[in-house]
Amino acid sequence: MMDLPLNVDFTGKVVVITGAGGVICSTMARAFAQAGAKVAAINRTGIKVEKLAEELRAEGFICNGYEGNVLDEEGMKKIHEQILADFGPCDILINGAGGNNPRATTDNEYQHEAKPGQKTFFDLDMEGVNDLFSLNFQGTLLPTQIFAKDMVERKSGCILNISSMNAYIPLTKIPAYSGAKAAVSNLTQWLATHFAGTGIRCNAIAPGFLVTNQNRALLFNEDGTPTARSAKILNGTPTHRFVDSEELIGGTFFLCDDKAASAVTGVVLPIDAGFAAYSGV
Ligand code: NAD
């Protein structure tokens, strides 16, 4: 059981979470389930969310797993119908599917330091760039089209997108991921405005740097000391620390609670241990 940071009652609320098999969104799925919600966990690799749903149901919570690709319109429409039948209309949509793509990443921070054979800006793979933009931007827009329609009819609903630190100032090596997350922040403001008269609020969180199994080797040497990139992150964070996925729950619950955040729409909330606020000097 997770030690929930806020005592918000989501009993009966239908929470649809994409990318729910991942580090951040599986934590969110657990938190919402524990707070009483009916959680619909969607993931491209279905086995991840089926396992998660089984675990949560065994603990007495309500969760179903659905295999689906956020870029597959027909597939998402089918999942929408299935969730309607299983739980009813979506109250809270969390657009969590996203991430970087190594094909859209340079090997070096600076062009003048590139060595022969390394992937530079000029070698970025256009298909990789397109895939990355699709996943993060269209992958947020399309599920919103599908699930927010019911919200408009019901005159209430909440959408939470996931942006990133690189949306404020781009990080080196990842120009496409930075641009795509800036687009997600921008879309968050656009949706908040567009839906302003419908009772729907739309916000985002911008998580700081998490240590996950996927990036552990990039952040720490075998002896546990920080790698050069990791040291840069820590030196750029005034609190000199990483963020844990459970630390995203307080901000998530706040933004998704219609009472606490009734007048909050169109914001991107950094949950970053201070990274975005610090100039480094
Ligand atoms: P993750 O890789 O652990 O999880 C992403 C999940 O999305 C995976 O389970 C994957 O199977 C699923 N997925 C990928 N493509 C999909 C698709 N087309 N359709 C449906 N599901 C798909 O990533 P994470 O670290 O938990 O990140 C979640 C979100 O948070 C992403 O948007 C990411 O960009 C963002 N984010 C992560 C960090 C971080 O440090 N981990 C920081 C800031 C923002």
mmCIF file of C-alpha atoms and ligand atoms in Angstrom:
data_model
loop_
_atom_site.group_PDB
_atom_site.id
_atom_site.type_symbol
_atom_site.label_atom_id
_atom_site.label_comp_id
_atom_site.label_asym_id
_atom_site.label_seq_id
_atom_site.Cartn_x
_atom_site.Cartn_y
_atom_site.Cartn_z
ATOM 1 C CA MET A 1 0.000 0.000 0.000
ATOM 2 C CA MET A 2 1.195 3.461 -0.881
ATOM 3 C CA ASP A 3 1.289 6.145 1.803
ATOM 4 C CA LEU A 4 -0.965 8.678 0.019
ATOM 5 C CA PRO A 5 0.135 12.307 0.486
ATOM 6 C CA LEU A 6 -3.352 13.830 0.314
ATOM 7 C CA ASN A 7 -6.629 12.551 1.620
ATOM 8 C CA VAL A 8 -8.721 13.021 -1.527
ATOM 9 C CA ASP A 9 -11.730 10.770 -2.042
ATOM 10 C CA PHE A 10 -12.041 9.695 -5.687
ATOM 11 C CA THR A 11 -14.663 7.034 -4.925
ATOM 12 C CA GLY A 12 -16.746 6.241 -8.002
ATOM 13 C CA LYS A 13 -14.631 8.419 -10.314
ATOM 14 C CA VAL A 14 -13.547 6.764 -13.554
ATOM 15 C CA VAL A 15 -9.880 7.514 -14.128
ATOM 16 C CA VAL A 16 -8.451 6.606 -17.543
ATOM 17 C CA ILE A 17 -4.653 6.483 -17.611
ATOM 18 C CA THR A 18 -2.614 5.937 -20.780
ATOM 19 C CA GLY A 19 0.916 4.567 -20.523
ATOM 20 C CA ALA A 20 -0.214 3.008 -17.234
ATOM 21 C CA GLY A 21 2.324 0.204 -17.528
ATOM 22 C CA GLY A 22 5.169 2.684 -17.042
ATOM 23 C CA VAL A 23 7.009 3.931 -13.989
ATOM 24 C CA ILE A 24 5.062 7.157 -13.440
ATOM 25 C CA CYS A 25 1.615 6.102 -14.542
ATOM 26 C CA SER A 26 1.556 2.744 -12.769
ATOM 27 C CA THR A 27 2.264 4.717 -9.574
ATOM 28 C CA MET A 28 -0.624 7.037 -10.467
ATOM 29 C CA ALA A 29 -2.902 4.049 -11.181
ATOM 30 C CA ARG A 30 -2.097 2.593 -7.755
ATOM 31 C CA ALA A 31 -2.672 5.926 -6.029
ATOM 32 C CA PHE A 32 -6.040 6.585 -7.706
ATOM 33 C CA ALA A 33 -7.200 3.011 -7.072
ATOM 34 C CA GLN A 34 -6.250 3.349 -3.416
ATOM 35 C CA ALA A 35 -8.198 6.633 -3.258
ATOM 36 C CA GLY A 36 -11.356 4.820 -4.395
ATOM 37 C CA ALA A 37 -11.336 5.422 -8.161
ATOM 38 C CA LYS A 38 -12.270 2.950 -10.879
ATOM 39 C CA VAL A 39 -9.022 2.884 -12.830
ATOM 40 C CA ALA A 40 -8.847 2.043 -16.537
ATOM 41 C CA ALA A 41 -5.164 1.380 -17.215
ATOM 42 C CA ILE A 42 -4.232 1.523 -20.912
ATOM 43 C CA ASN A 43 -0.851 0.468 -22.264
ATOM 44 C CA ARG A 44 0.599 -0.538 -25.622
ATOM 45 C CA THR A 45 2.022 -3.668 -24.030
ATOM 46 C CA GLY A 46 -1.122 -5.088 -22.479
ATOM 47 C CA ILE A 47 0.557 -7.589 -20.173
ATOM 48 C CA LYS A 48 1.991 -4.764 -18.047
ATOM 49 C CA VAL A 49 -1.422 -3.284 -17.200
ATOM 50 C CA GLU A 50 -3.141 -6.670 -16.941
ATOM 51 C CA LYS A 51 -0.609 -7.604 -14.240
ATOM 52 C CA LEU A 52 -1.053 -4.232 -12.529
ATOM 53 C CA ALA A 53 -4.854 -4.574 -12.579
ATOM 54 C CA GLU A 54 -4.658 -8.102 -11.189
ATOM 55 C CA GLU A 55 -2.434 -6.931 -8.330
ATOM 56 C CA LEU A 56 -4.722 -4.008 -7.501
ATOM 57 C CA ARG A 57 -7.866 -6.149 -7.633
ATOM 58 C CA ALA A 58 -6.189 -8.673 -5.310
ATOM 59 C CA GLU A 59 -5.721 -5.792 -2.848
ATOM 60 C CA GLY A 60 -9.451 -4.995 -3.088
ATOM 61 C CA PHE A 61 -9.205 -2.028 -5.477
ATOM 62 C CA ILE A 62 -10.928 -1.444 -8.827
ATOM 63 C CA CYS A 63 -8.752 -1.546 -11.934
ATOM 64 C CA ASN A 64 -8.946 -3.034 -15.423
ATOM 65 C CA GLY A 65 -6.085 -3.260 -17.883
ATOM 66 C CA TYR A 66 -6.593 -2.511 -21.601
ATOM 67 C CA GLU A 67 -4.041 -3.149 -24.354
ATOM 68 C CA GLY A 68 -4.017 -0.195 -26.725
ATOM 69 C CA ASN A 69 -1.847 2.183 -28.702
ATOM 70 C CA VAL A 70 -2.644 5.881 -28.106
ATOM 71 C CA LEU A 71 -1.944 6.555 -31.798
ATOM 72 C CA ASP A 72 -4.435 3.983 -33.069
ATOM 73 C CA GLU A 73 -7.723 5.856 -33.406
ATOM 74 C CA GLU A 74 -9.923 2.821 -34.085
ATOM 75 C CA GLY A 75 -8.285 0.844 -31.287
ATOM 76 C CA MET A 76 -8.764 3.706 -28.828
ATOM 77 C CA LYS A 77 -12.418 4.053 -29.839
ATOM 78 C CA LYS A 78 -12.940 0.352 -29.070
ATOM 79 C CA ILE A 79 -11.243 0.758 -25.684
ATOM 80 C CA HIS A 80 -13.439 3.792 -24.999
ATOM 81 C CA GLU A 81 -16.543 1.664 -25.655
ATOM 82 C CA GLN A 82 -15.200 -1.118 -23.449
ATOM 83 C CA ILE A 83 -14.450 1.283 -20.576
ATOM 84 C CA LEU A 84 -17.943 2.787 -20.917
ATOM 85 C CA ALA A 85 -19.396 -0.710 -20.554
ATOM 86 C CA ASP A 86 -17.076 -1.699 -17.686
ATOM 87 C CA PHE A 87 -16.999 1.485 -15.599
ATOM 88 C CA GLY A 88 -19.041 4.266 -17.266
ATOM 89 C CA PRO A 89 -17.842 7.596 -18.700
ATOM 90 C CA CYS A 90 -14.382 8.958 -17.957
ATOM 91 C CA ASP A 91 -14.148 11.626 -15.225
ATOM 92 C CA ILE A 92 -10.382 12.056 -15.237
ATOM 93 C CA LEU A 93 -8.090 11.425 -18.220
ATOM 94 C CA ILE A 94 -4.355 11.163 -17.637
ATOM 95 C CA ASN A 95 -2.343 11.290 -20.844
ATOM 96 C CA GLY A 96 0.738 9.466 -19.620
ATOM 97 C CA ALA A 97 2.002 7.576 -22.676
ATOM 98 C CA GLY A 98 5.139 9.330 -23.908
ATOM 99 C CA GLY A 99 8.893 9.304 -23.817
ATOM 100 C CA ASN A 100 12.120 9.889 -25.689
ATOM 101 C CA ASN A 101 13.371 8.015 -28.747
ATOM 102 C CA PRO A 102 17.089 7.150 -29.115
ATOM 103 C CA ARG A 103 16.843 7.705 -32.897
ATOM 104 C CA ALA A 104 16.084 11.379 -32.208
ATOM 105 C CA THR A 105 18.956 11.849 -29.737
ATOM 106 C CA THR A 106 22.467 13.160 -30.416
ATOM 107 C CA ASP A 107 25.494 11.458 -28.859
ATOM 108 C CA ASN A 108 27.091 14.742 -27.870
ATOM 109 C CA GLU A 109 25.991 17.861 -26.075
ATOM 110 C CA TYR A 110 27.929 20.140 -28.434
ATOM 111 C CA GLN A 111 28.596 19.862 -32.154
ATOM 112 C CA HIS A 112 32.217 21.014 -31.747
ATOM 113 C CA GLU A 113 32.910 18.038 -29.445
ATOM 114 C CA ALA A 114 31.541 15.396 -31.828
ATOM 115 C CA LYS A 115 34.008 12.662 -32.713
ATOM 116 C CA PRO A 116 33.986 10.727 -35.987
ATOM 117 C CA GLY A 117 31.310 8.017 -35.949
ATOM 118 C CA GLN A 118 29.168 9.716 -33.328
ATOM 119 C CA LYS A 119 25.554 10.624 -34.048
ATOM 120 C CA THR A 120 25.315 14.378 -34.430
ATOM 121 C CA PHE A 121 22.410 16.718 -35.078
ATOM 122 C CA PHE A 122 22.954 16.092 -38.807
ATOM 123 C CA ASP A 123 22.387 12.340 -38.369
ATOM 124 C CA LEU A 124 19.061 12.574 -36.535
ATOM 125 C CA ASP A 125 16.664 10.068 -38.044
ATOM 126 C CA MET A 126 13.547 11.811 -39.381
ATOM 127 C CA GLU A 127 11.390 8.740 -38.802
ATOM 128 C CA GLY A 128 12.548 8.692 -35.179
ATOM 129 C CA VAL A 129 11.716 12.398 -34.855
ATOM 130 C CA ASN A 130 8.252 11.817 -36.330
ATOM 131 C CA ASP A 131 7.589 8.811 -34.071
ATOM 132 C CA LEU A 132 8.614 10.817 -31.037
ATOM 133 C CA PHE A 133 6.432 13.799 -31.913
ATOM 134 C CA SER A 134 3.512 11.495 -32.660
ATOM 135 C CA LEU A 135 3.781 9.609 -29.394
ATOM 136 C CA ASN A 136 4.067 12.677 -27.170
ATOM 137 C CA PHE A 137 1.839 15.193 -28.999
ATOM 138 C CA GLN A 138 -0.683 13.232 -31.078
ATOM 139 C CA GLY A 139 -0.610 10.584 -28.313
ATOM 140 C CA THR A 140 -1.973 13.261 -25.969
ATOM 141 C CA LEU A 141 -4.358 14.861 -28.466
ATOM 142 C CA LEU A 142 -6.037 11.718 -29.816
ATOM 143 C CA PRO A 143 -7.103 10.104 -26.496
ATOM 144 C CA THR A 144 -8.336 13.563 -25.446
ATOM 145 C CA GLN A 145 -10.550 13.701 -28.567
ATOM 146 C CA ILE A 146 -11.934 10.290 -27.732
ATOM 147 C CA PHE A 147 -12.486 10.613 -23.975
ATOM 148 C CA ALA A 148 -13.306 14.337 -23.621
ATOM 149 C CA LYS A 149 -16.402 14.120 -25.842
ATOM 150 C CA ASP A 150 -18.380 12.500 -23.015
ATOM 151 C CA MET A 151 -16.990 15.131 -20.625
ATOM 152 C CA VAL A 152 -18.389 17.928 -22.818
ATOM 153 C CA GLU A 153 -21.822 16.276 -22.768
ATOM 154 C CA ARG A 154 -21.656 15.781 -18.990
ATOM 155 C CA LYS A 155 -20.296 19.334 -18.491
ATOM 156 C CA SER A 156 -17.501 18.122 -16.211
ATOM 157 C CA GLY A 157 -14.181 16.386 -16.421
ATOM 158 C CA CYS A 158 -10.483 16.764 -15.850
ATOM 159 C CA ILE A 159 -7.542 16.182 -18.154
ATOM 160 C CA LEU A 160 -3.967 15.871 -16.921
ATOM 161 C CA ASN A 161 -1.073 15.814 -19.382
ATOM 162 C CA ILE A 162 2.548 15.011 -18.662
ATOM 163 C CA SER A 163 5.093 17.566 -19.762
ATOM 164 C CA SER A 164 8.731 17.712 -18.709
ATOM 165 C CA MET A 165 11.594 19.949 -17.563
ATOM 166 C CA ASN A 166 12.820 20.136 -21.159
ATOM 167 C CA ALA A 167 9.617 21.977 -22.143
ATOM 168 C CA TYR A 168 10.883 25.099 -20.295
ATOM 169 C CA ILE A 169 14.467 25.073 -21.540
ATOM 170 C CA PRO A 170 15.584 22.282 -23.891
ATOM 171 C CA LEU A 171 17.992 19.713 -22.531
ATOM 172 C CA THR A 172 21.086 18.894 -24.556
ATOM 173 C CA LYS A 173 21.011 15.830 -26.841
ATOM 174 C CA ILE A 174 17.196 15.581 -27.080
ATOM 175 C CA PRO A 175 15.948 18.329 -29.403
ATOM 176 C CA ALA A 176 12.845 16.452 -30.571
ATOM 177 C CA TYR A 177 11.742 15.266 -27.123
ATOM 178 C CA SER A 178 12.221 18.819 -25.814
ATOM 179 C CA GLY A 179 10.165 20.261 -28.671
ATOM 180 C CA ALA A 180 7.449 17.637 -28.290
ATOM 181 C CA LYS A 181 7.072 18.278 -24.557
ATOM 182 C CA ALA A 182 6.968 22.053 -25.186
ATOM 183 C CA ALA A 183 4.114 21.226 -27.565
ATOM 184 C CA VAL A 184 2.392 19.218 -24.811
ATOM 185 C CA SER A 185 2.605 22.210 -22.422
ATOM 186 C CA ASN A 186 1.270 24.449 -25.174
ATOM 187 C CA LEU A 187 -1.584 22.039 -25.958
ATOM 188 C CA THR A 188 -2.458 21.963 -22.252
ATOM 189 C CA GLN A 189 -3.052 25.725 -22.335
ATOM 190 C CA TRP A 190 -4.916 25.451 -25.627
ATOM 191 C CA LEU A 191 -7.249 22.736 -24.315
ATOM 192 C CA ALA A 192 -7.862 24.633 -21.053
ATOM 193 C CA THR A 193 -8.957 27.631 -23.111
ATOM 194 C CA HIS A 194 -10.922 25.665 -25.688
ATOM 195 C CA PHE A 195 -12.876 23.744 -23.038
ATOM 196 C CA ALA A 196 -13.217 26.711 -20.673
ATOM 197 C CA GLY A 197 -16.972 26.936 -21.093
ATOM 198 C CA THR A 198 -17.632 23.198 -20.855
ATOM 199 C CA GLY A 199 -16.774 22.449 -17.221
ATOM 200 C CA ILE A 200 -13.594 20.606 -18.228
ATOM 201 C CA ARG A 201 -10.275 21.612 -16.690
ATOM 202 C CA CYS A 202 -6.972 20.719 -18.351
ATOM 203 C CA ASN A 203 -3.592 20.908 -16.613
ATOM 204 C CA ALA A 204 -0.215 19.226 -16.758
ATOM 205 C CA ILE A 205 2.563 18.205 -14.447
ATOM 206 C CA ALA A 206 6.201 18.617 -15.433
ATOM 207 C CA PRO A 207 8.129 15.965 -13.526
ATOM 208 C CA GLY A 208 11.782 16.523 -12.743
ATOM 209 C CA PHE A 209 14.408 13.802 -13.026
ATOM 210 C CA LEU A 210 13.400 10.363 -11.827
ATOM 211 C CA VAL A 211 15.715 7.435 -11.310
ATOM 212 C CA THR A 212 14.162 4.456 -13.068
ATOM 213 C CA ASN A 213 15.406 1.016 -14.047
ATOM 214 C CA GLN A 214 15.658 2.279 -17.633
ATOM 215 C CA ASN A 215 17.950 5.221 -16.903
ATOM 216 C CA ARG A 216 19.770 3.958 -13.804
ATOM 217 C CA ALA A 217 22.856 2.961 -15.807
ATOM 218 C CA LEU A 218 22.960 6.433 -17.432
ATOM 219 C CA LEU A 219 22.763 8.172 -14.059
ATOM 220 C CA PHE A 220 24.985 6.029 -11.842
ATOM 221 C CA ASN A 221 28.308 4.263 -12.263
ATOM 222 C CA GLU A 222 28.601 0.683 -11.030
ATOM 223 C CA ASP A 223 30.082 1.914 -7.729
ATOM 224 C CA GLY A 224 26.991 4.081 -7.127
ATOM 225 C CA THR A 225 28.685 7.425 -7.857
ATOM 226 C CA PRO A 226 26.838 9.780 -10.245
ATOM 227 C CA THR A 227 27.848 9.732 -13.930
ATOM 228 C CA ALA A 228 28.932 13.028 -15.540
ATOM 229 C CA ARG A 229 25.386 13.680 -16.830
ATOM 230 C CA SER A 230 23.852 12.788 -13.500
ATOM 231 C CA ALA A 231 26.257 15.144 -11.691
ATOM 232 C CA LYS A 232 25.131 17.902 -14.060
ATOM 233 C CA ILE A 233 21.483 17.213 -13.202
ATOM 234 C CA LEU A 234 22.185 17.262 -9.467
ATOM 235 C CA ASN A 235 24.282 20.442 -9.745
ATOM 236 C CA GLY A 236 21.402 22.022 -11.710
ATOM 237 C CA THR A 237 18.931 21.132 -8.965
ATOM 238 C CA PRO A 238 19.130 23.443 -5.957
ATOM 239 C CA THR A 239 17.980 20.666 -3.600
ATOM 240 C CA HIS A 240 20.614 18.384 -5.153
ATOM 241 C CA ARG A 241 18.298 15.398 -5.460
ATOM 242 C CA PHE A 242 16.204 13.343 -7.851
ATOM 243 C CA VAL A 243 12.411 13.034 -7.687
ATOM 244 C CA ASP A 244 10.560 9.862 -6.777
ATOM 245 C CA SER A 245 7.485 8.819 -8.768
ATOM 246 C CA GLU A 246 5.394 8.810 -5.560
ATOM 247 C CA GLU A 247 6.251 12.493 -5.111
ATOM 248 C CA LEU A 248 4.178 13.241 -8.226
ATOM 249 C CA ILE A 249 0.984 12.059 -6.539
ATOM 250 C CA GLY A 250 0.355 15.109 -4.357
ATOM 251 C CA GLY A 251 0.349 17.481 -7.338
ATOM 252 C CA THR A 252 -1.604 14.996 -9.451
ATOM 253 C CA PHE A 253 -4.338 14.574 -6.831
ATOM 254 C CA PHE A 254 -4.552 18.332 -6.304
ATOM 255 C CA LEU A 255 -4.928 19.083 -10.024
ATOM 256 C CA CYS A 256 -7.474 16.265 -10.484
ATOM 257 C CA ASP A 257 -9.612 17.241 -7.487
ATOM 258 C CA ASP A 258 -12.483 19.407 -8.729
ATOM 259 C CA LYS A 259 -12.897 20.964 -5.300
ATOM 260 C CA ALA A 260 -9.273 21.775 -4.454
ATOM 261 C CA ALA A 261 -8.388 22.906 -7.997
ATOM 262 C CA SER A 262 -11.791 24.246 -9.093
ATOM 263 C CA ALA A 263 -10.219 27.426 -10.489
ATOM 264 C CA VAL A 264 -7.019 25.825 -11.729
ATOM 265 C CA THR A 265 -6.886 25.171 -15.467
ATOM 266 C CA GLY A 266 -4.149 25.634 -18.045
ATOM 267 C CA VAL A 267 -1.229 25.321 -15.628
ATOM 268 C CA VAL A 268 1.869 23.185 -15.966
ATOM 269 C CA LEU A 269 3.009 22.309 -12.456
ATOM 270 C CA PRO A 270 6.702 21.556 -12.084
ATOM 271 C CA ILE A 271 7.374 18.767 -9.569
ATOM 272 C CA ASP A 272 11.096 18.944 -9.882
ATOM 273 C CA ALA A 273 12.872 19.600 -6.572
ATOM 274 C CA GLY A 274 13.508 23.141 -7.848
ATOM 275 C CA PHE A 275 15.286 22.339 -11.163
ATOM 276 C CA ALA A 276 13.191 24.710 -13.335
ATOM 277 C CA ALA A 277 13.618 27.600 -10.899
ATOM 278 C CA TYR A 278 17.397 27.419 -10.624
ATOM 279 C CA SER A 279 19.736 29.293 -12.960
ATOM 280 C CA GLY A 280 22.734 27.315 -11.782
ATOM 281 C CA VAL A 281 24.331 30.416 -10.256
HETATM 282 P P1 NAD B 1 7.840 4.628 -19.086
HETATM 283 O O1 NAD B 1 8.626 4.329 -20.314
HETATM 284 O O2 NAD B 1 8.182 3.921 -17.811
HETATM 285 O O3 NAD B 1 6.293 4.413 -19.381
HETATM 286 C C1 NAD B 1 5.681 4.740 -20.576
HETATM 287 C C2 NAD B 1 4.608 3.687 -20.832
HETATM 288 O O4 NAD B 1 3.891 4.078 -21.998
HETATM 289 C C3 NAD B 1 5.188 2.301 -21.080
HETATM 290 O O5 NAD B 1 4.522 1.354 -20.270
HETATM 291 C C4 NAD B 1 4.921 2.051 -22.569
HETATM 292 O O6 NAD B 1 4.627 0.688 -22.845
HETATM 293 C C5 NAD B 1 3.698 2.922 -22.791
HETATM 294 N N1 NAD B 1 3.573 3.353 -24.181
HETATM 295 C C6 NAD B 1 4.559 3.732 -25.023
HETATM 296 N N2 NAD B 1 4.048 4.034 -26.214
HETATM 297 C C7 NAD B 1 2.708 3.840 -26.136
HETATM 298 C C8 NAD B 1 1.637 3.989 -27.055
HETATM 299 N N3 NAD B 1 1.858 4.366 -28.305
HETATM 300 N N4 NAD B 1 0.383 3.712 -26.629
HETATM 301 C C9 NAD B 1 0.152 3.297 -25.358
HETATM 302 N N5 NAD B 1 1.130 3.140 -24.454
HETATM 303 C C10 NAD B 1 2.394 3.408 -24.835
HETATM 304 O O7 NAD B 1 7.893 6.203 -18.910
HETATM 305 P P2 NAD B 1 7.710 7.110 -17.637
HETATM 306 O O8 NAD B 1 9.073 7.516 -17.211
HETATM 307 O O9 NAD B 1 6.794 6.507 -16.645
HETATM 308 O O10 NAD B 1 7.033 8.377 -18.333
HETATM 309 C C11 NAD B 1 5.645 8.631 -18.355
HETATM 310 C C12 NAD B 1 5.435 10.024 -18.920
HETATM 311 O O11 NAD B 1 6.159 10.962 -18.138
HETATM 312 C C13 NAD B 1 5.949 10.201 -20.351
HETATM 313 O O12 NAD B 1 5.121 11.098 -21.020
HETATM 314 C C14 NAD B 1 7.312 10.812 -20.154
HETATM 315 O O13 NAD B 1 7.710 11.536 -21.288
HETATM 316 C C15 NAD B 1 7.032 11.701 -18.967
HETATM 317 N N6 NAD B 1 8.193 12.102 -18.168
HETATM 318 C C16 NAD B 1 9.045 11.174 -17.614
HETATM 319 C C17 NAD B 1 10.100 11.613 -16.820
HETATM 320 C C18 NAD B 1 11.070 10.652 -16.165
HETATM 321 O O14 NAD B 1 12.094 11.099 -15.620
HETATM 322 N N7 NAD B 1 10.813 9.350 -16.174
HETATM 323 C C19 NAD B 1 10.289 12.974 -16.607
HETATM 324 C C20 NAD B 1 9.406 13.873 -17.185
HETATM 325 C C21 NAD B 1 8.361 13.424 -17.956
#
